[in-house]
Amino acid sequence: MFEESGSLSPIDAVGKKISAISDGSRVITTVRTLGSRTSDFVQESYCYRWLTKEPDPEVIVIDLRETYTVGPFIALLDRIIPHVKHAWEHSHVGLVAEGVFERLSEGVFDPLAETRGYKFAVSVLAPPEPPERERTTGDDPGSNEDEPF
């Protein structure tokens, strides 16, 4: 309606005025410069590069159950956990804890899931999708094209 008559809506006019003011502001320019330098500093840090590097495709997976140091501890946990679970499910402490958790879930955690901050945190902390790689004949373990026989 406002655009047809050639004039700006009040919201657009305020937005243009704020944009014009902020473009010449030394404070905003300084904040932008500091933000840019901080971003460069963080992205060049060892920790950032380590956290964001591509995974090594030749990673060796070790089953800790088969190791001498961790294996016995895992076997012990495998034997104890069913008994602890049974005792927890039939105890008064377990019932009270479940009731408290349900009330917290309904009263505190469920409303938080609707906030923009929660959705932003989920989107930031979600792992990235793995890149799709095209499989070549050399990658195929059943391929014998590289062998001279």
Short mmCIF file of N, CA and C in Angstrom, two decimals, residues 24-76:
data_model
loop_
_atom_site.label_atom_id
_atom_site.label_comp_id
_atom_site.label_asym_id
_atom_site.label_seq_id
_atom_site.Cartn_x
_atom_site.Cartn_y
_atom_site.Cartn_z
N GLY A 24 28.13 5.64 9.33
CA GLY A 24 29.16 6.63 9.64
C GLY A 24 29.63 6.58 11.08
N SER A 25 29.17 5.64 11.86
CA SER A 25 29.50 5.58 13.28
C SER A 25 30.89 4.98 13.51
N ARG A 26 31.71 5.67 14.30
CA ARG A 26 33.03 5.15 14.64
C ARG A 26 32.92 3.94 15.57
N VAL A 27 31.95 3.98 16.47
CA VAL A 27 31.77 2.87 17.41
C VAL A 27 31.44 1.59 16.65
N ILE A 28 30.50 1.67 15.73
CA ILE A 28 30.10 0.48 14.98
C ILE A 28 31.24 0.01 14.09
N THR A 29 31.97 0.94 13.48
CA THR A 29 33.12 0.56 12.65
C THR A 29 34.17 -0.13 13.50
N THR A 30 34.44 0.39 14.71
CA THR A 30 35.41 -0.22 15.61
C THR A 30 34.96 -1.61 16.03
N VAL A 31 33.68 -1.76 16.37
CA VAL A 31 33.15 -3.06 16.77
C VAL A 31 33.25 -4.06 15.62
N ARG A 32 32.92 -3.63 14.40
CA ARG A 32 33.04 -4.52 13.25
C ARG A 32 34.48 -4.93 13.02
N THR A 33 35.43 -3.98 13.15
CA THR A 33 36.85 -4.30 12.97
C THR A 33 37.32 -5.28 14.03
N LEU A 34 36.94 -5.03 15.29
CA LEU A 34 37.32 -5.96 16.37
C LEU A 34 36.71 -7.34 16.14
N GLY A 35 35.46 -7.38 15.70
CA GLY A 35 34.82 -8.66 15.41
C GLY A 35 35.52 -9.41 14.30
N SER A 36 35.93 -8.69 13.27
CA SER A 36 36.62 -9.31 12.14
C SER A 36 37.98 -9.85 12.58
N ARG A 37 38.72 -9.07 13.36
CA ARG A 37 40.04 -9.52 13.84
C ARG A 37 39.91 -10.70 14.79
N THR A 38 38.90 -10.65 15.66
CA THR A 38 38.69 -11.77 16.58
C THR A 38 38.34 -13.03 15.81
N SER A 39 37.50 -12.89 14.80
CA SER A 39 37.13 -14.04 13.97
C SER A 39 38.35 -14.61 13.27
N ASP A 40 39.20 -13.75 12.71
CA ASP A 40 40.42 -14.22 12.06
C ASP A 40 41.34 -14.93 13.06
N PHE A 41 41.47 -14.36 14.25
CA PHE A 41 42.33 -14.94 15.29
C PHE A 41 41.82 -16.33 15.69
N VAL A 42 40.52 -16.46 15.90
CA VAL A 42 39.94 -17.74 16.31
C VAL A 42 40.09 -18.77 15.20
N GLN A 43 39.82 -18.37 13.96
CA GLN A 43 39.88 -19.33 12.85
C GLN A 43 41.30 -19.78 12.55
N GLU A 44 42.29 -19.00 12.93
CA GLU A 44 43.68 -19.40 12.72
C GLU A 44 44.24 -20.17 13.92
N SER A 45 43.47 -20.33 14.98
CA SER A 45 43.97 -21.02 16.17
C SER A 45 44.03 -22.52 15.93
N TYR A 46 44.93 -23.16 16.64
CA TYR A 46 45.12 -24.60 16.52
C TYR A 46 43.85 -25.35 16.92
N CYS A 47 43.22 -24.92 18.01
CA CYS A 47 42.03 -25.61 18.51
C CYS A 47 40.90 -25.56 17.48
N TYR A 48 40.66 -24.41 16.88
CA TYR A 48 39.61 -24.27 15.87
C TYR A 48 39.91 -25.16 14.66
N ARG A 49 41.15 -25.15 14.19
CA ARG A 49 41.50 -25.98 13.04
C ARG A 49 41.37 -27.45 13.37
N TRP A 50 41.73 -27.83 14.61
CA TRP A 50 41.62 -29.23 15.01
C TRP A 50 40.16 -29.67 15.08
N LEU A 51 39.30 -28.80 15.59
CA LEU A 51 37.89 -29.15 15.72
C LEU A 51 37.16 -29.18 14.38
N THR A 52 37.62 -28.41 13.41
CA THR A 52 36.89 -28.31 12.16
C THR A 52 37.55 -29.03 10.99
N LYS A 53 38.64 -29.72 11.22
CA LYS A 53 39.29 -30.39 10.09
C LYS A 53 38.49 -31.62 9.66
N GLU A 54 38.69 -32.00 8.42
CA GLU A 54 38.01 -33.17 7.87
C GLU A 54 38.57 -34.43 8.54
N PRO A 55 37.72 -35.41 8.81
CA PRO A 55 38.22 -36.63 9.43
C PRO A 55 39.13 -37.41 8.46
N ASP A 56 40.07 -38.10 9.03
CA ASP A 56 41.01 -38.90 8.24
C ASP A 56 40.29 -40.15 7.76
N PRO A 57 40.28 -40.41 6.46
CA PRO A 57 39.56 -41.58 5.96
C PRO A 57 40.23 -42.91 6.33
N GLU A 58 41.48 -42.86 6.75
CA GLU A 58 42.20 -44.08 7.10
C GLU A 58 42.21 -44.30 8.62
N VAL A 59 41.15 -43.92 9.30
CA VAL A 59 41.07 -44.05 10.75
C VAL A 59 40.91 -45.52 11.11
N ILE A 60 41.66 -45.93 12.11
CA ILE A 60 41.58 -47.31 12.60
C ILE A 60 40.67 -47.32 13.83
N VAL A 61 39.69 -48.19 13.83
CA VAL A 61 38.76 -48.29 14.94
C VAL A 61 39.22 -49.43 15.84
N ILE A 62 39.34 -49.13 17.12
CA ILE A 62 39.78 -50.14 18.10
C ILE A 62 38.61 -50.45 19.01
N ASP A 63 38.28 -51.73 19.13
CA ASP A 63 37.23 -52.16 20.04
C ASP A 63 37.82 -52.22 21.44
N LEU A 64 37.41 -51.31 22.31
CA LEU A 64 37.99 -51.23 23.64
C LEU A 64 37.68 -52.45 24.49
N ARG A 65 36.66 -53.21 24.11
CA ARG A 65 36.35 -54.43 24.87
C ARG A 65 37.45 -55.47 24.72
N GLU A 66 38.24 -55.35 23.68
CA GLU A 66 39.29 -56.33 23.43
C GLU A 66 40.65 -55.90 23.98
N THR A 67 40.72 -54.73 24.63
CA THR A 67 41.99 -54.28 25.19
C THR A 67 42.16 -54.79 26.61
N TYR A 68 43.41 -54.85 27.05
CA TYR A 68 43.70 -55.35 28.40
C TYR A 68 43.40 -54.30 29.47
N THR A 69 43.46 -53.04 29.14
CA THR A 69 43.28 -52.01 30.16
C THR A 69 41.82 -51.63 30.37
N VAL A 70 41.05 -51.48 29.30
CA VAL A 70 39.67 -51.04 29.42
C VAL A 70 38.69 -52.21 29.36
N GLY A 71 39.07 -53.28 28.69
CA GLY A 71 38.19 -54.43 28.51
C GLY A 71 37.60 -55.00 29.80
N PRO A 72 38.44 -55.27 30.84
CA PRO A 72 37.88 -55.80 32.09
C PRO A 72 36.90 -54.84 32.77
N PHE A 73 37.17 -53.54 32.68
CA PHE A 73 36.26 -52.56 33.28
C PHE A 73 34.91 -52.56 32.56
N ILE A 74 34.92 -52.65 31.24
CA ILE A 74 33.68 -52.70 30.48
C ILE A 74 32.93 -53.99 30.78
N ALA A 75 33.64 -55.12 30.91
CA ALA A 75 32.99 -56.38 31.24
C ALA A 75 32.34 -56.30 32.63
N LEU A 76 33.02 -55.65 33.56
CA LEU A 76 32.45 -55.47 34.91
C LEU A 76 31.19 -54.62 34.85
#
